[in-house]
mmCIF file of C-alpha atoms in Angstrom:
data_model
loop_
_atom_site.group_PDB
_atom_site.id
_atom_site.type_symbol
_atom_site.label_atom_id
_atom_site.label_comp_id
_atom_site.label_asym_id
_atom_site.label_seq_id
_atom_site.Cartn_x
_atom_site.Cartn_y
_atom_site.Cartn_z
ATOM 1 C CA MET A 146 101.550 135.373 105.920
ATOM 2 C CA VAL A 147 104.761 135.640 103.222
ATOM 3 C CA HIS A 148 104.161 134.468 99.849
ATOM 4 C CA LEU A 149 107.175 133.058 98.282
ATOM 5 C CA LEU A 150 108.244 133.196 95.010
ATOM 6 C CA LEU A 151 107.805 129.595 93.607
ATOM 7 C CA LEU A 152 105.342 126.740 91.986
ATOM 8 C CA GLN A 153 102.026 125.384 93.466
ATOM 9 C CA PRO A 154 100.841 123.392 91.272
ATOM 10 C CA ARG A 155 97.063 123.227 92.568
ATOM 11 C CA PHE A 156 96.769 127.180 91.006
ATOM 12 C CA GLN A 157 94.998 126.397 86.795
ATOM 13 C CA GLN A 158 96.540 126.519 83.921
ATOM 14 C CA SER A 159 96.441 129.539 81.634
ATOM 15 C CA ARG A 160 97.588 131.230 78.212
ATOM 16 C CA VAL A 161 101.654 130.273 77.730
ATOM 17 C CA LEU A 162 104.090 132.761 76.240
ATOM 18 C CA ARG A 163 106.496 130.844 73.829
ATOM 19 C CA HIS A 164 109.481 131.963 73.992
ATOM 20 C CA PRO A 165 112.364 129.957 72.472
ATOM 21 C CA LEU A 166 114.693 127.435 74.809
ATOM 22 C CA THR A 167 117.145 126.757 72.349
ATOM 23 C CA ARG A 168 120.995 128.231 73.733
ATOM 24 C CA THR A 169 122.253 130.456 70.610
ATOM 25 C CA PRO A 170 126.352 129.735 69.836
ATOM 26 C CA THR A 171 127.610 132.888 71.801
ATOM 27 C CA LEU A 172 128.429 132.953 75.420
ATOM 28 C CA ILE A 173 127.230 137.337 76.168
ATOM 29 C CA ARG A 174 123.037 136.699 75.296
ATOM 30 C CA SER A 175 121.177 140.427 74.843
ATOM 31 C CA VAL A 176 117.593 140.378 75.256
ATOM 32 C CA MET A 177 115.900 143.553 75.491
ATOM 33 C CA GLY A 178 112.861 144.669 77.021
ATOM 34 C CA SER A 179 110.411 145.522 74.230
ATOM 35 C CA SER A 180 109.326 149.336 72.664
ATOM 36 C CA SER A 181 108.112 150.629 75.309
ATOM 37 C CA SER A 182 110.091 153.533 77.061
ATOM 38 C CA SER A 183 110.190 151.882 80.803
ATOM 39 C CA SER A 184 111.429 148.895 78.408
ATOM 40 C CA SER A 185 113.963 150.631 76.269
ATOM 41 C CA LYS A 186 115.917 151.629 79.840
ATOM 42 C CA LEU A 187 117.192 148.689 80.107
ATOM 43 C CA LEU A 188 119.453 146.712 78.919
ATOM 44 C CA PHE A 189 120.818 143.404 79.603
ATOM 45 C CA ARG A 190 122.752 140.858 79.078
ATOM 46 C CA GLN A 191 123.051 137.149 79.974
ATOM 47 C CA LEU A 192 126.246 135.433 80.323
ATOM 48 C CA PHE A 193 127.593 131.530 80.468
ATOM 49 C CA GLU A 194 130.109 130.347 81.953
ATOM 50 C CA LYS A 195 130.385 126.423 81.022
ATOM 51 C CA GLU A 196 132.415 125.277 83.693
ATOM 52 C CA SER A 197 129.823 125.322 85.930
ATOM 53 C CA SER A 198 126.916 126.261 83.679
ATOM 54 C CA THR A 199 126.334 128.663 85.703
ATOM 55 C CA TYR A 200 124.181 132.103 84.149
ATOM 56 C CA THR A 201 125.152 136.128 84.821
ATOM 57 C CA TYR A 202 122.918 138.346 84.465
ATOM 58 C CA LEU A 203 124.381 141.885 83.791
ATOM 59 C CA LEU A 204 120.691 144.771 83.922
ATOM 60 C CA ALA A 205 121.676 148.323 83.933
ATOM 61 C CA ASP A 206 119.757 151.842 83.873
ATOM 62 C CA ILE A 207 120.649 153.171 80.278
ATOM 63 C CA SER A 208 118.626 156.000 80.634
ATOM 64 C CA HIS A 209 120.477 157.207 83.380
ATOM 65 C CA PRO A 210 123.432 159.246 83.056
ATOM 66 C CA ASP A 211 125.948 157.602 85.924
ATOM 67 C CA LYS A 212 124.297 154.284 84.093
ATOM 68 C CA PRO A 213 123.901 152.118 87.002
ATOM 69 C CA ALA A 214 125.019 148.657 86.667
ATOM 70 C CA LEU A 215 124.490 145.104 88.945
ATOM 71 C CA LEU A 216 125.867 141.768 88.118
ATOM 72 C CA ILE A 217 123.839 138.641 89.620
ATOM 73 C CA ASP A 218 124.866 135.664 90.750
ATOM 74 C CA PRO A 219 128.757 136.427 89.051
ATOM 75 C CA VAL A 220 131.797 133.693 88.442
ATOM 76 C CA ASP A 221 134.907 134.655 90.454
ATOM 77 C CA LYS A 222 136.566 132.312 86.706
ATOM 78 C CA THR A 223 135.448 135.231 84.061
ATOM 79 C CA VAL A 224 134.449 138.706 86.328
ATOM 80 C CA ASP A 225 137.332 140.017 83.106
ATOM 81 C CA ARG A 226 135.464 138.620 80.476
ATOM 82 C CA ASP A 227 131.660 141.016 82.795
ATOM 83 C CA LEU A 228 134.253 143.920 83.615
ATOM 84 C CA LYS A 229 135.209 144.359 79.703
ATOM 85 C CA LEU A 230 131.569 143.784 78.811
ATOM 86 C CA ILE A 231 130.963 146.198 81.617
ATOM 87 C CA SER A 232 133.341 148.787 79.902
ATOM 88 C CA GLU A 233 132.618 148.688 76.553
ATOM 89 C CA LEU A 234 128.698 148.436 77.785
ATOM 90 C CA GLY A 235 130.276 152.634 79.108
ATOM 91 C CA LEU A 236 128.607 150.762 83.124
ATOM 92 C CA LYS A 237 128.336 151.586 86.342
ATOM 93 C CA LEU A 238 128.629 148.879 88.112
ATOM 94 C CA VAL A 239 126.497 149.703 91.398
ATOM 95 C CA TYR A 240 125.747 145.777 92.882
ATOM 96 C CA ALA A 241 127.280 142.495 92.894
ATOM 97 C CA MET A 242 124.091 140.740 93.849
ATOM 98 C CA ASN A 243 124.392 136.529 94.271
ATOM 99 C CA THR A 244 120.581 134.518 94.620
ATOM 100 C CA HIS A 245 122.019 131.894 97.691
ATOM 101 C CA VAL A 246 125.497 130.987 98.375
ATOM 102 C CA HIS A 247 126.516 128.632 95.699
ATOM 103 C CA ALA A 248 128.063 124.595 95.550
ATOM 104 C CA ASP A 249 129.200 124.524 92.323
ATOM 105 C CA HIS A 250 131.492 127.718 92.005
ATOM 106 C CA VAL A 251 133.477 130.624 94.135
ATOM 107 C CA THR A 252 131.164 133.562 93.213
ATOM 108 C CA GLY A 253 132.551 136.647 91.643
ATOM 109 C CA THR A 254 131.839 139.030 94.137
ATOM 110 C CA GLY A 255 134.430 139.153 96.063
ATOM 111 C CA LEU A 256 136.848 139.666 92.645
ATOM 112 C CA LEU A 257 135.163 142.381 91.327
ATOM 113 C CA LYS A 258 135.189 144.454 95.105
ATOM 114 C CA THR A 259 138.438 144.347 94.741
ATOM 115 C CA LYS A 260 138.975 145.933 90.893
ATOM 116 C CA VAL A 261 135.930 148.008 90.846
ATOM 117 C CA PRO A 262 136.217 150.816 93.907
ATOM 118 C CA GLY A 263 132.937 151.166 95.434
ATOM 119 C CA VAL A 264 131.057 147.933 93.719
ATOM 120 C CA LYS A 265 128.671 146.448 96.978
ATOM 121 C CA SER A 266 128.282 143.280 97.585
ATOM 122 C CA VAL A 267 124.293 141.420 98.105
ATOM 123 C CA ILE A 268 123.336 138.341 99.628
ATOM 124 C CA SER A 269 120.469 138.001 101.764
ATOM 125 C CA LYS A 270 120.679 138.017 105.084
ATOM 126 C CA ALA A 271 119.377 134.868 105.813
ATOM 127 C CA SER A 272 122.346 132.813 104.191
ATOM 128 C CA GLY A 273 124.501 133.464 106.552
ATOM 129 C CA SER A 274 127.039 135.598 104.050
ATOM 130 C CA LYS A 275 129.370 138.031 104.554
ATOM 131 C CA ALA A 276 128.553 140.769 102.098
ATOM 132 C CA ASP A 277 127.739 144.177 102.327
ATOM 133 C CA LYS A 278 124.813 144.245 102.391
ATOM 134 C CA PHE A 279 122.257 142.287 103.192
ATOM 135 C CA VAL A 280 118.940 141.911 102.082
ATOM 136 C CA GLU A 281 115.131 140.945 103.063
ATOM 137 C CA HIS A 282 112.060 139.532 101.860
ATOM 138 C CA GLY A 283 110.646 142.468 100.113
ATOM 139 C CA GLU A 284 113.010 144.541 100.047
ATOM 140 C CA ARG A 285 114.022 146.527 96.106
ATOM 141 C CA VAL A 286 117.569 147.063 95.528
ATOM 142 C CA SER A 287 117.512 150.166 92.232
ATOM 143 C CA ILE A 288 120.372 150.823 89.717
ATOM 144 C CA GLY A 289 118.923 154.442 88.609
ATOM 145 C CA ASP A 290 115.245 154.274 87.891
ATOM 146 C CA LEU A 291 114.949 150.460 87.749
ATOM 147 C CA TYR A 292 114.449 148.558 90.675
ATOM 148 C CA LEU A 293 114.433 145.027 91.350
ATOM 149 C CA GLU A 294 111.623 143.207 94.291
ATOM 150 C CA VAL A 295 113.560 140.801 96.553
ATOM 151 C CA ARG A 296 111.808 137.395 97.051
ATOM 152 C CA ALA A 297 112.525 134.534 99.436
ATOM 153 C CA THR A 298 112.583 131.796 98.399
ATOM 154 C CA PRO A 299 114.613 128.799 100.479
ATOM 155 C CA GLY A 300 114.275 125.259 100.044
ATOM 156 C CA HIS A 301 117.571 124.862 97.559
ATOM 157 C CA THR A 302 119.333 126.097 100.764
ATOM 158 C CA ALA A 303 118.019 128.523 103.614
ATOM 159 C CA GLY A 304 119.043 131.610 102.160
ATOM 160 C CA CYS A 305 118.079 131.102 99.442
ATOM 161 C CA VAL A 306 116.027 134.499 96.746
ATOM 162 C CA THR A 307 114.228 135.106 93.327
ATOM 163 C CA TYR A 308 115.267 139.479 92.095
ATOM 164 C CA VAL A 309 111.943 140.777 90.446
ATOM 165 C CA THR A 310 112.107 143.849 88.519
ATOM 166 C CA GLY A 311 110.321 146.039 89.477
ATOM 167 C CA GLU A 312 106.243 146.126 89.101
ATOM 168 C CA GLY A 313 104.251 149.243 86.712
ATOM 169 C CA ALA A 314 104.370 150.926 83.662
ATOM 170 C CA ASP A 315 107.653 153.392 84.460
ATOM 171 C CA GLN A 316 109.664 149.984 84.977
ATOM 172 C CA PRO A 317 109.935 146.974 81.953
ATOM 173 C CA GLN A 318 107.441 144.082 81.132
ATOM 174 C CA PRO A 319 106.547 141.522 80.634
ATOM 175 C CA ARG A 320 108.316 141.164 84.200
ATOM 176 C CA MET A 321 111.407 139.170 85.009
ATOM 177 C CA ALA A 322 112.114 136.616 87.689
ATOM 178 C CA PHE A 323 116.047 135.202 88.226
ATOM 179 C CA THR A 324 115.078 132.349 90.542
ATOM 180 C CA GLY A 325 119.050 131.399 91.401
ATOM 181 C CA ASP A 326 118.793 127.304 90.790
ATOM 182 C CA ALA A 327 115.031 127.633 93.566
ATOM 183 C CA VAL A 328 113.575 127.262 89.708
ATOM 184 C CA LEU A 329 115.496 125.902 86.713
ATOM 185 C CA ILE A 330 114.031 125.764 83.038
ATOM 186 C CA ARG A 331 111.868 122.229 83.090
ATOM 187 C CA GLY A 332 113.562 121.767 87.229
ATOM 188 C CA CYS A 333 114.791 123.030 90.386
ATOM 189 C CA GLY A 334 117.525 122.921 92.069
ATOM 190 C CA ARG A 335 118.696 120.420 94.828
ATOM 191 C CA THR A 336 117.286 120.288 98.616
ATOM 192 C CA ASP A 337 119.369 117.453 100.376
ATOM 193 C CA PHE A 338 122.446 120.571 101.367
ATOM 194 C CA GLN A 339 122.340 123.827 103.048
ATOM 195 C CA GLY A 340 119.496 123.057 104.914
ATOM 196 C CA GLY A 341 117.920 122.791 102.188
ATOM 197 C CA CYS A 342 113.998 121.494 101.977
ATOM 198 C CA ALA A 343 111.978 119.686 99.317
ATOM 199 C CA ASP A 344 109.169 121.150 102.377
ATOM 200 C CA GLN A 345 109.330 124.278 101.554
ATOM 201 C CA LEU A 346 110.295 124.400 97.828
ATOM 202 C CA TYR A 347 107.065 123.016 97.215
ATOM 203 C CA GLU A 348 105.008 125.069 100.141
ATOM 204 C CA SER A 349 104.752 128.303 98.233
ATOM 205 C CA ILE A 350 103.282 130.575 95.830
ATOM 206 C CA PHE A 351 103.143 131.797 92.518
ATOM 207 C CA THR A 352 102.452 135.013 92.926
ATOM 208 C CA LEU A 353 103.831 136.717 89.243
ATOM 209 C CA PRO A 354 101.936 136.393 86.132
ATOM 210 C CA LYS A 355 102.421 134.168 83.557
ATOM 211 C CA ASP A 356 103.830 136.032 81.403
ATOM 212 C CA THR A 357 107.024 136.667 83.985
ATOM 213 C CA LEU A 358 110.176 135.726 81.990
ATOM 214 C CA ILE A 359 112.459 133.128 84.418
ATOM 215 C CA TYR A 360 115.275 132.879 84.655
ATOM 216 C CA PRO A 361 117.811 131.142 85.901
ATOM 217 C CA ALA A 362 122.062 130.423 88.193
ATOM 218 C CA HIS A 363 122.329 127.097 86.000
ATOM 219 C CA ASP A 364 120.705 125.810 82.694
ATOM 220 C CA TYR A 365 122.928 122.330 81.606
ATOM 221 C CA LYS A 366 120.054 121.173 78.629
ATOM 222 C CA GLY A 367 120.835 124.713 76.521
ATOM 223 C CA PHE A 368 117.335 126.271 77.771
ATOM 224 C CA GLU A 369 118.215 129.567 78.047
ATOM 225 C CA VAL A 370 114.542 131.894 79.728
ATOM 226 C CA SER A 371 110.597 130.116 80.650
ATOM 227 C CA THR A 372 108.221 131.668 81.643
ATOM 228 C CA VAL A 373 106.094 131.515 84.681
ATOM 229 C CA GLY A 374 102.770 129.784 82.634
ATOM 230 C CA GLU A 375 105.360 127.510 81.262
ATOM 231 C CA GLU A 376 107.406 126.148 84.428
ATOM 232 C CA MET A 377 103.547 125.282 85.774
ATOM 233 C CA GLN A 378 102.528 123.477 82.758
ATOM 234 C CA HIS A 379 105.283 121.793 81.884
ATOM 235 C CA ASN A 380 107.938 121.347 84.588
ATOM 236 C CA PRO A 381 108.176 117.203 85.555
ATOM 237 C CA ARG A 382 109.098 117.923 89.861
ATOM 238 C CA LEU A 383 106.612 121.395 90.354
ATOM 239 C CA THR A 384 104.093 119.856 88.204
ATOM 240 C CA LYS A 385 103.172 117.240 90.629
ATOM 241 C CA ASP A 386 101.193 116.593 93.930
ATOM 242 C CA LYS A 387 103.457 117.144 97.119
ATOM 243 C CA GLU A 388 104.079 114.665 97.980
ATOM 244 C CA THR A 389 105.400 112.385 94.600
ATOM 245 C CA PHE A 390 108.345 115.837 94.853
ATOM 246 C CA LYS A 391 109.577 115.033 97.541
ATOM 247 C CA THR A 392 109.767 111.684 96.355
ATOM 248 C CA ILE A 393 110.919 112.824 92.995
ATOM 249 C CA MET A 394 113.728 114.998 95.151
ATOM 250 C CA SER A 395 114.859 111.933 98.057
ATOM 251 C CA ASN A 396 115.302 109.786 94.884
ATOM 252 C CA LEU A 397 117.626 112.185 93.248
ATOM 253 C CA ASN A 398 120.993 110.395 94.123
ATOM 254 C CA LEU A 399 122.895 113.177 93.142
ATOM 255 C CA ALA A 400 126.578 114.066 93.227
ATOM 256 C CA TYR A 401 127.928 115.504 95.833
ATOM 257 C CA PRO A 402 128.479 118.384 94.245
ATOM 258 C CA LYS A 403 132.832 118.423 93.217
ATOM 259 C CA MET A 404 133.279 122.717 93.445
ATOM 260 C CA ILE A 405 131.778 122.766 96.904
ATOM 261 C CA ASP A 406 134.655 122.145 99.787
ATOM 262 C CA VAL A 407 136.015 124.856 97.518
ATOM 263 C CA ALA A 408 133.340 126.626 97.148
ATOM 264 C CA LEU A 409 130.574 126.520 99.841
ATOM 265 C CA PRO A 410 133.683 128.384 102.652
ATOM 266 C CA ALA A 411 134.972 130.341 100.030
ATOM 267 C CA ASN A 412 131.133 131.576 99.142
ATOM 268 C CA MET A 413 129.767 132.347 102.546
ATOM 269 C CA VAL A 414 132.730 135.445 102.947
ATOM 270 C CA CYS A 415 132.121 137.286 99.129
ATOM 271 C CA GLY A 416 134.484 134.508 97.490
ATOM 272 C CA LEU A 417 137.270 136.471 98.995
ATOM 273 C CA GLN A 418 138.910 133.123 99.183
ATOM 274 C CA ASP A 419 142.020 134.751 100.258
ATOM 275 C CA LEU A 420 140.406 136.622 104.112
ATOM 276 C CA LEU A 421 139.911 133.064 104.905
ATOM 277 C CA PRO A 422 141.871 131.196 107.616
ATOM 278 C CA SER A 423 145.033 129.241 106.780
ATOM 279 C CA GLN A 424 144.655 125.646 107.517
ATOM 280 C CA PRO A 425 147.039 123.492 109.492
ATOM 281 C CA ASN A 426 149.517 121.470 107.698
#
């Protein structure tokens, strides 16, 4: 049985670690780990693209001689900003990763590959998209001595994955989960297109410690970070019983995403719009 990383309200509530939920004025947020030697390896930045309210995450192993780095969910419009930061910090970008095929913005992975030779694009095999590296549940993506564990989290789309920082004394603690659109702070992604399924989104088990930090791909209310414990206790959708959750999701009546007709075709080819076939006049 595959254990997926989402919420199931049947868990007994436990101790909740509180974290600030107010977005700082700057569009670049620095969050360093604890004072432990393993956490000091990790350089972490939370970046924000305001038009689509998308978070991009920069992680690097600064204890490694090469200072290898990766970006999670980069946006095409902020590629130059991200690369400027990476250069200023003396990092070497290795991977440009997506949690899923986005419908509300064009991914920056394609542009990053054209600007930084050797960068590999990463996405789940189940996404059906193009990339240099396809990942599946249980695999690892490493930068230096740090790694991210891949967890399948379908429901928002059929190919959604969550990237979780490693387990063990040699990895930063508490763990960090980059949930894409599967789990948002006090919400979750819609399930009415791209192979979405409310049943899949609900029928999942949270296997991570309650103090695991949740970093979503989007936020529209000024939140930056939550925890597993907080969402198990306060998420207004994922704490409901299954039938109530399905009713909520089927009655959201959300507007058609304004960027979907541009974003989906581009993101299926790693964001390289110029590779799309010409449209007839």
